[in-house]
Amino acid sequence: MTPPLPTAADPSARDPLLVALGGRVRGLRARRGITRKQLARLADVSERHLANLEAGDGNPSVLILAQVARALDSPIAELLGDETTDSPDWLLIRDLLHARSPAELALARERLTELFGVAAGAAPVRAGRIALIGLRGAGKSTLGRLLAAELGVPFVELNREIERIAGAKPEQIHTLYGPAAYRRYERRALDETLDQHAAAVIATPGGIVAEAATFNVLLARCRTVWLTAAPEEHMDRVVAQGDLRPMSGNREAMADLKLILAERTPFYAKADLRFDTSGKPLAQCLAELKTALAVPAG
């Protein structure tokens, strides 16, 4: 008896290329913290069409892929994928080399040859800036203020600087102008902060790792600390602060948060230090963080 042909709903019937393409779209969306509904609106495609794309069903046109890529502020090649999309380090290196002149690329190759051909020298000293990265609800603002007071340096919340420069709250920027505009304000706020403060504690937005150029600057000019907690604790803290946006109209909020964390984790892991705040009272977190940073007792 001849076995039945696989149907479109059967995963074995899906083209591996389309499945991989859907996974990359889903991953980029999660890394940027954009819901499927938001991406559908930004790309001007139906949410159902986008769901099929992410699931590896159907055969999207090049024009649809171009719309999705623009909405994600990514080159279309990143959706199709190659070895330079496989790891955070490749993405960060690729950004540094993008649009360089032949002479600059030759110089970069020489420096990389020196780096891997001989023992590297001491890491360059970064100024007395400590940048806190991680998801909302990790404690960046609360711990950051306390740590800055202990160190006697300014505390800068980058979201507030973005709001000051743009004249609108970050969520309003996303809604009115889209994620690309928000990333431009984010970069400007970071550059101004770094130029104005030789020493500071900086609380960064959770999605700062989504823009390779901005994250490269942060890593190069700040000592970075990844504040982490269990996903449930992230959500509880945000809601306890009166911010109900994660739950508003989204029954899959926890699943979305876990996906965002999974996609951003390899980038957050580039921080100089990882510090877990789960289940710890604030005073304990501050004391342990000071010890981890080798801050002298006050």
PDB file of C-alpha atoms in Angstrom:
ATOM      1  CA  MET A   1       0.000   0.000   0.000  1.00  0.00           C
ATOM      2  CA  THR A   2       1.409   3.404  -0.967  1.00  0.00           C
ATOM      3  CA  PRO A   3       1.901   5.693   2.065  1.00  0.00           C
ATOM      4  CA  PRO A   4      -0.004   8.999   1.977  1.00  0.00           C
ATOM      5  CA  LEU A   5       1.808  12.067   0.743  1.00  0.00           C
ATOM      6  CA  PRO A   6       2.823  14.507   3.505  1.00  0.00           C
ATOM      7  CA  THR A   7       0.605  17.558   3.878  1.00  0.00           C
ATOM      8  CA  ALA A   8       1.642  21.175   4.372  1.00  0.00           C
ATOM      9  CA  ALA A   9       0.792  20.830   8.073  1.00  0.00           C
ATOM     10  CA  ASP A  10       3.245  17.938   8.359  1.00  0.00           C
ATOM     11  CA  PRO A  11       6.659  19.301   9.533  1.00  0.00           C
ATOM     12  CA  SER A  12       8.399  16.771   7.279  1.00  0.00           C
ATOM     13  CA  ALA A  13       6.813  18.484   4.258  1.00  0.00           C
ATOM     14  CA  ARG A  14       8.368  21.847   5.031  1.00  0.00           C
ATOM     15  CA  ASP A  15      11.362  22.957   3.054  1.00  0.00           C
ATOM     16  CA  PRO A  16      14.437  23.152   5.359  1.00  0.00           C
ATOM     17  CA  LEU A  17      15.365  26.531   3.854  1.00  0.00           C
ATOM     18  CA  LEU A  18      11.951  27.992   4.701  1.00  0.00           C
ATOM     19  CA  VAL A  19      12.068  26.503   8.208  1.00  0.00           C
ATOM     20  CA  ALA A  20      15.511  28.054   8.791  1.00  0.00           C
ATOM     21  CA  LEU A  21      14.291  31.371   7.355  1.00  0.00           C
ATOM     22  CA  GLY A  22      11.308  31.368   9.718  1.00  0.00           C
ATOM     23  CA  GLY A  23      13.553  30.625  12.669  1.00  0.00           C
ATOM     24  CA  ARG A  24      15.836  33.549  11.838  1.00  0.00           C
ATOM     25  CA  VAL A  25      12.879  35.952  11.496  1.00  0.00           C
ATOM     26  CA  ARG A  26      11.487  34.730  14.818  1.00  0.00           C
ATOM     27  CA  GLY A  27      14.906  35.038  16.467  1.00  0.00           C
ATOM     28  CA  LEU A  28      15.574  38.570  15.178  1.00  0.00           C
ATOM     29  CA  ARG A  29      12.094  39.634  16.284  1.00  0.00           C
ATOM     30  CA  ALA A  30      12.692  38.252  19.770  1.00  0.00           C
ATOM     31  CA  ARG A  31      16.169  39.790  20.012  1.00  0.00           C
ATOM     32  CA  ARG A  32      14.651  43.194  19.315  1.00  0.00           C
ATOM     33  CA  GLY A  33      11.756  42.609  21.711  1.00  0.00           C
ATOM     34  CA  ILE A  34       9.071  43.044  19.021  1.00  0.00           C
ATOM     35  CA  THR A  35       5.833  41.054  19.140  1.00  0.00           C
ATOM     36  CA  ARG A  36       4.530  39.338  16.017  1.00  0.00           C
ATOM     37  CA  LYS A  37       1.644  41.808  15.882  1.00  0.00           C
ATOM     38  CA  GLN A  38       4.045  44.770  16.032  1.00  0.00           C
ATOM     39  CA  LEU A  39       6.277  43.344  13.321  1.00  0.00           C
ATOM     40  CA  ALA A  40       3.288  42.659  11.079  1.00  0.00           C
ATOM     41  CA  ARG A  41       2.217  46.294  11.417  1.00  0.00           C
ATOM     42  CA  LEU A  42       5.721  47.664  10.820  1.00  0.00           C
ATOM     43  CA  ALA A  43       6.282  45.404   7.799  1.00  0.00           C
ATOM     44  CA  ASP A  44       2.779  46.040   6.434  1.00  0.00           C
ATOM     45  CA  VAL A  45       2.019  42.326   6.129  1.00  0.00           C
ATOM     46  CA  SER A  46      -0.790  40.357   7.718  1.00  0.00           C
ATOM     47  CA  GLU A  47      -0.114  38.744  11.078  1.00  0.00           C
ATOM     48  CA  ARG A  48      -1.272  35.417   9.619  1.00  0.00           C
ATOM     49  CA  HIS A  49       1.191  35.725   6.740  1.00  0.00           C
ATOM     50  CA  LEU A  50       3.978  36.488   9.227  1.00  0.00           C
ATOM     51  CA  ALA A  51       2.968  33.520  11.397  1.00  0.00           C
ATOM     52  CA  ASN A  52       3.221  31.240   8.352  1.00  0.00           C
ATOM     53  CA  LEU A  53       6.622  32.705   7.512  1.00  0.00           C
ATOM     54  CA  GLU A  54       7.929  32.072  11.032  1.00  0.00           C
ATOM     55  CA  ALA A  55       6.544  28.539  10.988  1.00  0.00           C
ATOM     56  CA  GLY A  56       8.305  27.718   7.712  1.00  0.00           C
ATOM     57  CA  ASP A  57       5.037  27.359   5.770  1.00  0.00           C
ATOM     58  CA  GLY A  58       4.386  28.876   2.378  1.00  0.00           C
ATOM     59  CA  ASN A  59       6.835  30.541   0.020  1.00  0.00           C
ATOM     60  CA  PRO A  60       7.249  34.270   0.751  1.00  0.00           C
ATOM     61  CA  SER A  61       8.115  36.610  -2.092  1.00  0.00           C
ATOM     62  CA  VAL A  62      11.334  38.602  -2.163  1.00  0.00           C
ATOM     63  CA  LEU A  63       9.261  41.763  -1.676  1.00  0.00           C
ATOM     64  CA  ILE A  64       7.694  40.383   1.509  1.00  0.00           C
ATOM     65  CA  LEU A  65      11.140  39.419   2.812  1.00  0.00           C
ATOM     66  CA  ALA A  66      12.402  42.914   2.010  1.00  0.00           C
ATOM     67  CA  GLN A  67       9.501  44.466   3.963  1.00  0.00           C
ATOM     68  CA  VAL A  68      10.146  42.224   6.971  1.00  0.00           C
ATOM     69  CA  ALA A  69      13.898  42.934   6.834  1.00  0.00           C
ATOM     70  CA  ARG A  70      13.298  46.700   6.771  1.00  0.00           C
ATOM     71  CA  ALA A  71      10.900  46.440   9.711  1.00  0.00           C
ATOM     72  CA  LEU A  72      13.545  44.494  11.662  1.00  0.00           C
ATOM     73  CA  ASP A  73      16.213  47.032  10.613  1.00  0.00           C
ATOM     74  CA  SER A  74      18.315  44.148   9.267  1.00  0.00           C
ATOM     75  CA  PRO A  75      19.841  43.394   5.889  1.00  0.00           C
ATOM     76  CA  ILE A  76      17.832  40.858   3.940  1.00  0.00           C
ATOM     77  CA  ALA A  77      20.950  38.666   3.834  1.00  0.00           C
ATOM     78  CA  GLU A  78      20.606  38.221   7.600  1.00  0.00           C
ATOM     79  CA  LEU A  79      17.189  36.632   7.107  1.00  0.00           C
ATOM     80  CA  LEU A  80      18.567  34.251   4.505  1.00  0.00           C
ATOM     81  CA  GLY A  81      21.555  33.531   6.720  1.00  0.00           C
ATOM     82  CA  ASP A  82      25.220  32.718   6.379  1.00  0.00           C
ATOM     83  CA  GLU A  83      28.064  31.992   8.775  1.00  0.00           C
ATOM     84  CA  THR A  84      28.187  35.624   9.902  1.00  0.00           C
ATOM     85  CA  THR A  85      24.697  35.320  11.421  1.00  0.00           C
ATOM     86  CA  ASP A  86      25.481  32.266  13.537  1.00  0.00           C
ATOM     87  CA  SER A  87      26.935  33.906  16.656  1.00  0.00           C
ATOM     88  CA  PRO A  88      27.003  37.243  18.505  1.00  0.00           C
ATOM     89  CA  ASP A  89      30.753  37.612  17.938  1.00  0.00           C
ATOM     90  CA  TRP A  90      30.336  37.261  14.167  1.00  0.00           C
ATOM     91  CA  LEU A  91      27.609  39.940  14.185  1.00  0.00           C
ATOM     92  CA  LEU A  92      29.711  42.345  16.262  1.00  0.00           C
ATOM     93  CA  ILE A  93      32.836  41.770  14.148  1.00  0.00           C
ATOM     94  CA  ARG A  94      30.822  42.134  10.933  1.00  0.00           C
ATOM     95  CA  ASP A  95      29.505  45.516  12.078  1.00  0.00           C
ATOM     96  CA  LEU A  96      33.017  46.770  12.859  1.00  0.00           C
ATOM     97  CA  LEU A  97      34.202  45.817   9.353  1.00  0.00           C
ATOM     98  CA  HIS A  98      31.123  47.046   7.470  1.00  0.00           C
ATOM     99  CA  ALA A  99      31.799  49.715   4.811  1.00  0.00           C
ATOM    100  CA  ARG A 100      35.510  49.939   5.622  1.00  0.00           C
ATOM    101  CA  SER A 101      37.941  50.920   2.883  1.00  0.00           C
ATOM    102  CA  PRO A 102      40.333  48.325   1.436  1.00  0.00           C
ATOM    103  CA  ALA A 103      43.178  49.930   3.380  1.00  0.00           C
ATOM    104  CA  GLU A 104      41.212  49.738   6.642  1.00  0.00           C
ATOM    105  CA  LEU A 105      40.297  46.106   5.991  1.00  0.00           C
ATOM    106  CA  ALA A 106      43.949  45.306   5.348  1.00  0.00           C
ATOM    107  CA  LEU A 107      44.880  46.997   8.624  1.00  0.00           C
ATOM    108  CA  ALA A 108      42.165  45.021  10.453  1.00  0.00           C
ATOM    109  CA  ARG A 109      43.516  41.774   9.012  1.00  0.00           C
ATOM    110  CA  GLU A 110      47.041  42.690  10.150  1.00  0.00           C
ATOM    111  CA  ARG A 111      45.828  43.456  13.656  1.00  0.00           C
ATOM    112  CA  LEU A 112      43.879  40.188  13.850  1.00  0.00           C
ATOM    113  CA  THR A 113      46.965  38.331  12.659  1.00  0.00           C
ATOM    114  CA  GLU A 114      48.992  39.989  15.399  1.00  0.00           C
ATOM    115  CA  LEU A 115      46.307  39.197  17.969  1.00  0.00           C
ATOM    116  CA  PHE A 116      46.131  35.498  17.158  1.00  0.00           C
ATOM    117  CA  GLY A 117      49.778  35.113  16.149  1.00  0.00           C
ATOM    118  CA  VAL A 118      51.360  36.438  19.342  1.00  0.00           C
ATOM    119  CA  ALA A 119      50.305  36.830  22.958  1.00  0.00           C
ATOM    120  CA  ALA A 120      47.901  39.708  23.336  1.00  0.00           C
ATOM    121  CA  GLY A 121      48.925  42.624  25.486  1.00  0.00           C
ATOM    122  CA  ALA A 122      47.025  43.915  28.493  1.00  0.00           C
ATOM    123  CA  ALA A 123      43.420  44.873  27.803  1.00  0.00           C
ATOM    124  CA  PRO A 124      42.958  48.633  27.395  1.00  0.00           C
ATOM    125  CA  VAL A 125      41.794  50.359  30.520  1.00  0.00           C
ATOM    126  CA  ARG A 126      38.245  51.623  30.206  1.00  0.00           C
ATOM    127  CA  ALA A 127      37.216  54.707  32.138  1.00  0.00           C
ATOM    128  CA  GLY A 128      35.379  54.408  35.424  1.00  0.00           C
ATOM    129  CA  ARG A 129      32.031  53.716  33.829  1.00  0.00           C
ATOM    130  CA  ILE A 130      29.936  50.725  34.879  1.00  0.00           C
ATOM    131  CA  ALA A 131      27.104  49.829  32.494  1.00  0.00           C
ATOM    132  CA  LEU A 132      24.327  47.542  33.715  1.00  0.00           C
ATOM    133  CA  ILE A 133      22.660  45.409  31.025  1.00  0.00           C
ATOM    134  CA  GLY A 134      19.831  42.866  31.103  1.00  0.00           C
ATOM    135  CA  LEU A 135      16.058  42.532  30.797  1.00  0.00           C
ATOM    136  CA  ARG A 136      13.592  44.850  32.494  1.00  0.00           C
ATOM    137  CA  GLY A 137      13.071  43.848  36.097  1.00  0.00           C
ATOM    138  CA  ALA A 138      16.662  42.720  36.670  1.00  0.00           C
ATOM    139  CA  GLY A 139      17.336  45.626  39.046  1.00  0.00           C
ATOM    140  CA  LYS A 140      19.357  47.919  36.785  1.00  0.00           C
ATOM    141  CA  SER A 141      17.724  51.155  37.936  1.00  0.00           C
ATOM    142  CA  THR A 142      17.373  50.301  41.619  1.00  0.00           C
ATOM    143  CA  LEU A 143      20.803  48.750  42.048  1.00  0.00           C
ATOM    144  CA  GLY A 144      22.373  51.297  39.731  1.00  0.00           C
ATOM    145  CA  ARG A 145      21.310  54.255  41.841  1.00  0.00           C
ATOM    146  CA  LEU A 146      22.601  52.638  45.023  1.00  0.00           C
ATOM    147  CA  LEU A 147      25.883  51.589  43.422  1.00  0.00           C
ATOM    148  CA  ALA A 148      26.433  55.081  42.012  1.00  0.00           C
ATOM    149  CA  ALA A 149      25.868  56.573  45.467  1.00  0.00           C
ATOM    150  CA  GLU A 150      28.382  54.146  46.983  1.00  0.00           C
ATOM    151  CA  LEU A 151      30.960  55.065  44.322  1.00  0.00           C
ATOM    152  CA  GLY A 152      30.214  58.793  44.465  1.00  0.00           C
ATOM    153  CA  VAL A 153      29.589  58.996  40.707  1.00  0.00           C
ATOM    154  CA  PRO A 154      26.562  60.076  38.657  1.00  0.00           C
ATOM    155  CA  PHE A 155      23.793  57.605  37.888  1.00  0.00           C
ATOM    156  CA  VAL A 156      22.476  57.752  34.317  1.00  0.00           C
ATOM    157  CA  GLU A 157      19.343  55.935  33.192  1.00  0.00           C
ATOM    158  CA  LEU A 158      19.661  55.768  29.429  1.00  0.00           C
ATOM    159  CA  ASN A 159      15.892  55.519  28.905  1.00  0.00           C
ATOM    160  CA  ARG A 160      15.525  58.934  30.564  1.00  0.00           C
ATOM    161  CA  GLU A 161      18.212  60.354  28.273  1.00  0.00           C
ATOM    162  CA  ILE A 162      16.439  58.933  25.220  1.00  0.00           C
ATOM    163  CA  GLU A 163      13.200  60.529  26.400  1.00  0.00           C
ATOM    164  CA  ARG A 164      14.948  63.868  26.939  1.00  0.00           C
ATOM    165  CA  ILE A 165      16.536  63.875  23.482  1.00  0.00           C
ATOM    166  CA  ALA A 166      13.472  62.622  21.600  1.00  0.00           C
ATOM    167  CA  GLY A 167      10.861  64.517  23.599  1.00  0.00           C
ATOM    168  CA  ALA A 168       8.854  61.294  23.851  1.00  0.00           C
ATOM    169  CA  LYS A 169       8.848  58.139  25.924  1.00  0.00           C
ATOM    170  CA  PRO A 170      10.621  55.091  24.416  1.00  0.00           C
ATOM    171  CA  GLU A 171       7.345  53.236  23.849  1.00  0.00           C
ATOM    172  CA  GLN A 172       5.951  56.295  22.031  1.00  0.00           C
ATOM    173  CA  ILE A 173       9.018  56.429  19.796  1.00  0.00           C
ATOM    174  CA  HIS A 174       8.493  52.767  18.894  1.00  0.00           C
ATOM    175  CA  THR A 175       4.809  53.337  18.143  1.00  0.00           C
ATOM    176  CA  LEU A 176       5.148  56.585  16.188  1.00  0.00           C
ATOM    177  CA  TYR A 177       8.439  56.147  14.371  1.00  0.00           C
ATOM    178  CA  GLY A 178       9.421  52.475  14.640  1.00  0.00           C
ATOM    179  CA  PRO A 179      12.364  50.560  16.116  1.00  0.00           C
ATOM    180  CA  ALA A 180      14.961  51.995  13.704  1.00  0.00           C
ATOM    181  CA  ALA A 181      14.281  55.539  14.935  1.00  0.00           C
ATOM    182  CA  TYR A 182      14.391  54.357  18.527  1.00  0.00           C
ATOM    183  CA  ARG A 183      17.824  52.752  17.985  1.00  0.00           C
ATOM    184  CA  ARG A 184      19.135  56.038  16.572  1.00  0.00           C
ATOM    185  CA  TYR A 185      17.977  57.928  19.679  1.00  0.00           C
ATOM    186  CA  GLU A 186      19.447  55.167  21.854  1.00  0.00           C
ATOM    187  CA  ARG A 187      22.850  55.514  20.184  1.00  0.00           C
ATOM    188  CA  ARG A 188      22.803  59.302  20.488  1.00  0.00           C
ATOM    189  CA  ALA A 189      21.901  59.065  24.185  1.00  0.00           C
ATOM    190  CA  LEU A 190      24.757  56.623  24.812  1.00  0.00           C
ATOM    191  CA  ASP A 191      27.292  58.750  22.909  1.00  0.00           C
ATOM    192  CA  GLU A 192      26.309  61.888  24.821  1.00  0.00           C
ATOM    193  CA  THR A 193      26.458  60.053  28.135  1.00  0.00           C
ATOM    194  CA  LEU A 194      29.921  58.680  27.437  1.00  0.00           C
ATOM    195  CA  ASP A 195      31.189  62.073  26.272  1.00  0.00           C
ATOM    196  CA  GLN A 196      29.837  63.838  29.374  1.00  0.00           C
ATOM    197  CA  HIS A 197      30.845  61.334  32.055  1.00  0.00           C
ATOM    198  CA  ALA A 198      34.308  59.882  32.545  1.00  0.00           C
ATOM    199  CA  ALA A 199      32.884  57.974  35.508  1.00  0.00           C
ATOM    200  CA  ALA A 200      29.267  56.919  36.019  1.00  0.00           C
ATOM    201  CA  VAL A 201      26.907  54.018  36.576  1.00  0.00           C
ATOM    202  CA  ILE A 202      24.696  53.603  33.514  1.00  0.00           C
ATOM    203  CA  ALA A 203      21.435  51.624  33.422  1.00  0.00           C
ATOM    204  CA  THR A 204      20.836  50.581  29.813  1.00  0.00           C
ATOM    205  CA  PRO A 205      17.630  49.530  28.012  1.00  0.00           C
ATOM    206  CA  GLY A 206      17.174  45.766  27.787  1.00  0.00           C
ATOM    207  CA  GLY A 207      17.318  45.775  23.988  1.00  0.00           C
ATOM    208  CA  ILE A 208      20.594  47.698  23.640  1.00  0.00           C
ATOM    209  CA  VAL A 209      22.253  44.437  22.590  1.00  0.00           C
ATOM    210  CA  ALA A 210      20.050  44.281  19.473  1.00  0.00           C
ATOM    211  CA  GLU A 211      22.083  46.984  17.705  1.00  0.00           C
ATOM    212  CA  ALA A 212      25.610  45.693  17.141  1.00  0.00           C
ATOM    213  CA  ALA A 213      27.174  49.123  16.576  1.00  0.00           C
ATOM    214  CA  THR A 214      25.777  50.542  19.831  1.00  0.00           C
ATOM    215  CA  PHE A 215      26.656  47.425  21.812  1.00  0.00           C
ATOM    216  CA  ASN A 216      30.216  47.503  20.449  1.00  0.00           C
ATOM    217  CA  VAL A 217      30.613  51.044  21.786  1.00  0.00           C
ATOM    218  CA  LEU A 218      29.212  50.047  25.167  1.00  0.00           C
ATOM    219  CA  LEU A 219      31.571  47.077  25.477  1.00  0.00           C
ATOM    220  CA  ALA A 220      34.574  49.127  24.386  1.00  0.00           C
ATOM    221  CA  ARG A 221      34.019  52.127  26.648  1.00  0.00           C
ATOM    222  CA  CYS A 222      32.359  50.703  29.775  1.00  0.00           C
ATOM    223  CA  ARG A 223      32.824  47.915  32.234  1.00  0.00           C
ATOM    224  CA  THR A 224      29.648  45.913  31.688  1.00  0.00           C
ATOM    225  CA  VAL A 225      27.610  43.910  34.201  1.00  0.00           C
ATOM    226  CA  TRP A 226      24.764  41.610  33.168  1.00  0.00           C
ATOM    227  CA  LEU A 227      22.101  41.624  35.865  1.00  0.00           C
ATOM    228  CA  THR A 228      19.999  38.501  35.527  1.00  0.00           C
ATOM    229  CA  ALA A 229      17.081  36.844  37.304  1.00  0.00           C
ATOM    230  CA  ALA A 230      14.605  34.037  36.700  1.00  0.00           C
ATOM    231  CA  PRO A 231      12.035  34.962  33.987  1.00  0.00           C
ATOM    232  CA  GLU A 232       9.189  34.748  36.510  1.00  0.00           C
ATOM    233  CA  GLU A 233      11.012  37.167  38.795  1.00  0.00           C
ATOM    234  CA  HIS A 234      11.616  39.595  35.916  1.00  0.00           C
ATOM    235  CA  MET A 235       7.884  39.621  35.192  1.00  0.00           C
ATOM    236  CA  ASP A 236       6.841  39.923  38.853  1.00  0.00           C
ATOM    237  CA  ARG A 237       9.147  42.893  39.435  1.00  0.00           C
ATOM    238  CA  VAL A 238       7.941  44.784  36.361  1.00  0.00           C
ATOM    239  CA  VAL A 239       4.283  44.254  37.294  1.00  0.00           C
ATOM    240  CA  ALA A 240       4.999  45.166  40.941  1.00  0.00           C
ATOM    241  CA  GLN A 241       6.380  48.498  39.713  1.00  0.00           C
ATOM    242  CA  GLY A 242       2.970  49.191  38.174  1.00  0.00           C
ATOM    243  CA  ASP A 243       3.982  48.454  34.589  1.00  0.00           C
ATOM    244  CA  LEU A 244       1.284  46.168  33.178  1.00  0.00           C
ATOM    245  CA  ARG A 245       2.459  46.421  29.548  1.00  0.00           C
ATOM    246  CA  PRO A 246       3.999  42.923  29.474  1.00  0.00           C
ATOM    247  CA  MET A 247       0.592  41.410  30.285  1.00  0.00           C
ATOM    248  CA  SER A 248      -1.647  43.825  28.367  1.00  0.00           C
ATOM    249  CA  GLY A 249      -3.469  41.977  25.604  1.00  0.00           C
ATOM    250  CA  ASN A 250      -0.821  39.277  25.505  1.00  0.00           C
ATOM    251  CA  ARG A 251      -1.720  35.864  26.864  1.00  0.00           C
ATOM    252  CA  GLU A 252       1.693  34.547  25.883  1.00  0.00           C
ATOM    253  CA  ALA A 253       3.666  37.222  27.748  1.00  0.00           C
ATOM    254  CA  MET A 254       5.784  34.747  29.715  1.00  0.00           C
ATOM    255  CA  ALA A 255       6.580  32.678  26.633  1.00  0.00           C
ATOM    256  CA  ASP A 256       7.560  35.867  24.789  1.00  0.00           C
ATOM    257  CA  LEU A 257       9.774  36.970  27.657  1.00  0.00           C
ATOM    258  CA  LYS A 258      11.540  33.599  27.755  1.00  0.00           C
ATOM    259  CA  LEU A 259      12.107  33.725  24.006  1.00  0.00           C
ATOM    260  CA  ILE A 260      13.502  37.262  24.227  1.00  0.00           C
ATOM    261  CA  LEU A 261      15.829  36.185  27.033  1.00  0.00           C
ATOM    262  CA  ALA A 262      16.974  33.123  25.093  1.00  0.00           C
ATOM    263  CA  GLU A 263      17.781  35.207  22.011  1.00  0.00           C
ATOM    264  CA  ARG A 264      19.568  37.949  23.943  1.00  0.00           C
ATOM    265  CA  THR A 265      21.489  35.708  26.338  1.00  0.00           C
ATOM    266  CA  PRO A 266      24.501  35.154  24.012  1.00  0.00           C
ATOM    267  CA  PHE A 267      24.835  38.935  23.700  1.00  0.00           C
ATOM    268  CA  TYR A 268      24.301  39.692  27.386  1.00  0.00           C
ATOM    269  CA  ALA A 269      26.964  37.057  28.081  1.00  0.00           C
ATOM    270  CA  LYS A 270      29.578  39.346  26.479  1.00  0.00           C
ATOM    271  CA  ALA A 271      29.473  41.452  29.649  1.00  0.00           C
ATOM    272  CA  ASP A 272      32.537  41.520  31.874  1.00  0.00           C
ATOM    273  CA  LEU A 273      30.507  40.201  34.801  1.00  0.00           C
ATOM    274  CA  ARG A 274      27.268  38.286  35.253  1.00  0.00           C
ATOM    275  CA  PHE A 275      25.411  38.932  38.501  1.00  0.00           C
ATOM    276  CA  ASP A 276      22.266  37.023  39.514  1.00  0.00           C
ATOM    277  CA  THR A 277      19.751  39.007  41.578  1.00  0.00           C
ATOM    278  CA  SER A 278      17.207  36.169  41.931  1.00  0.00           C
ATOM    279  CA  GLY A 279      15.678  35.742  45.370  1.00  0.00           C
ATOM    280  CA  LYS A 280      17.993  38.248  47.067  1.00  0.00           C
ATOM    281  CA  PRO A 281      16.991  41.298  49.112  1.00  0.00           C
ATOM    282  CA  LEU A 282      18.272  44.614  47.824  1.00  0.00           C
ATOM    283  CA  ALA A 283      20.891  45.117  50.550  1.00  0.00           C
ATOM    284  CA  GLN A 284      22.373  41.688  49.851  1.00  0.00           C
ATOM    285  CA  CYS A 285      22.459  42.378  46.098  1.00  0.00           C
ATOM    286  CA  LEU A 286      24.294  45.655  46.632  1.00  0.00           C
ATOM    287  CA  ALA A 287      26.851  44.132  48.998  1.00  0.00           C
ATOM    288  CA  GLU A 288      27.539  41.167  46.726  1.00  0.00           C
ATOM    289  CA  LEU A 289      27.737  43.341  43.609  1.00  0.00           C
ATOM    290  CA  LYS A 290      30.262  45.649  45.295  1.00  0.00           C
ATOM    291  CA  THR A 291      32.348  42.622  46.211  1.00  0.00           C
ATOM    292  CA  ALA A 292      32.146  41.241  42.673  1.00  0.00           C
ATOM    293  CA  LEU A 293      33.250  44.611  41.296  1.00  0.00           C
ATOM    294  CA  ALA A 294      35.992  44.927  43.940  1.00  0.00           C
ATOM    295  CA  VAL A 295      34.503  48.183  45.221  1.00  0.00           C
ATOM    296  CA  PRO A 296      36.148  49.247  48.516  1.00  0.00           C
ATOM    297  CA  ALA A 297      33.844  49.205  51.556  1.00  0.00           C
ATOM    298  CA  GLY A 298      32.490  52.662  52.314  1.00  0.00           C
TER     299      GLY A 298
END
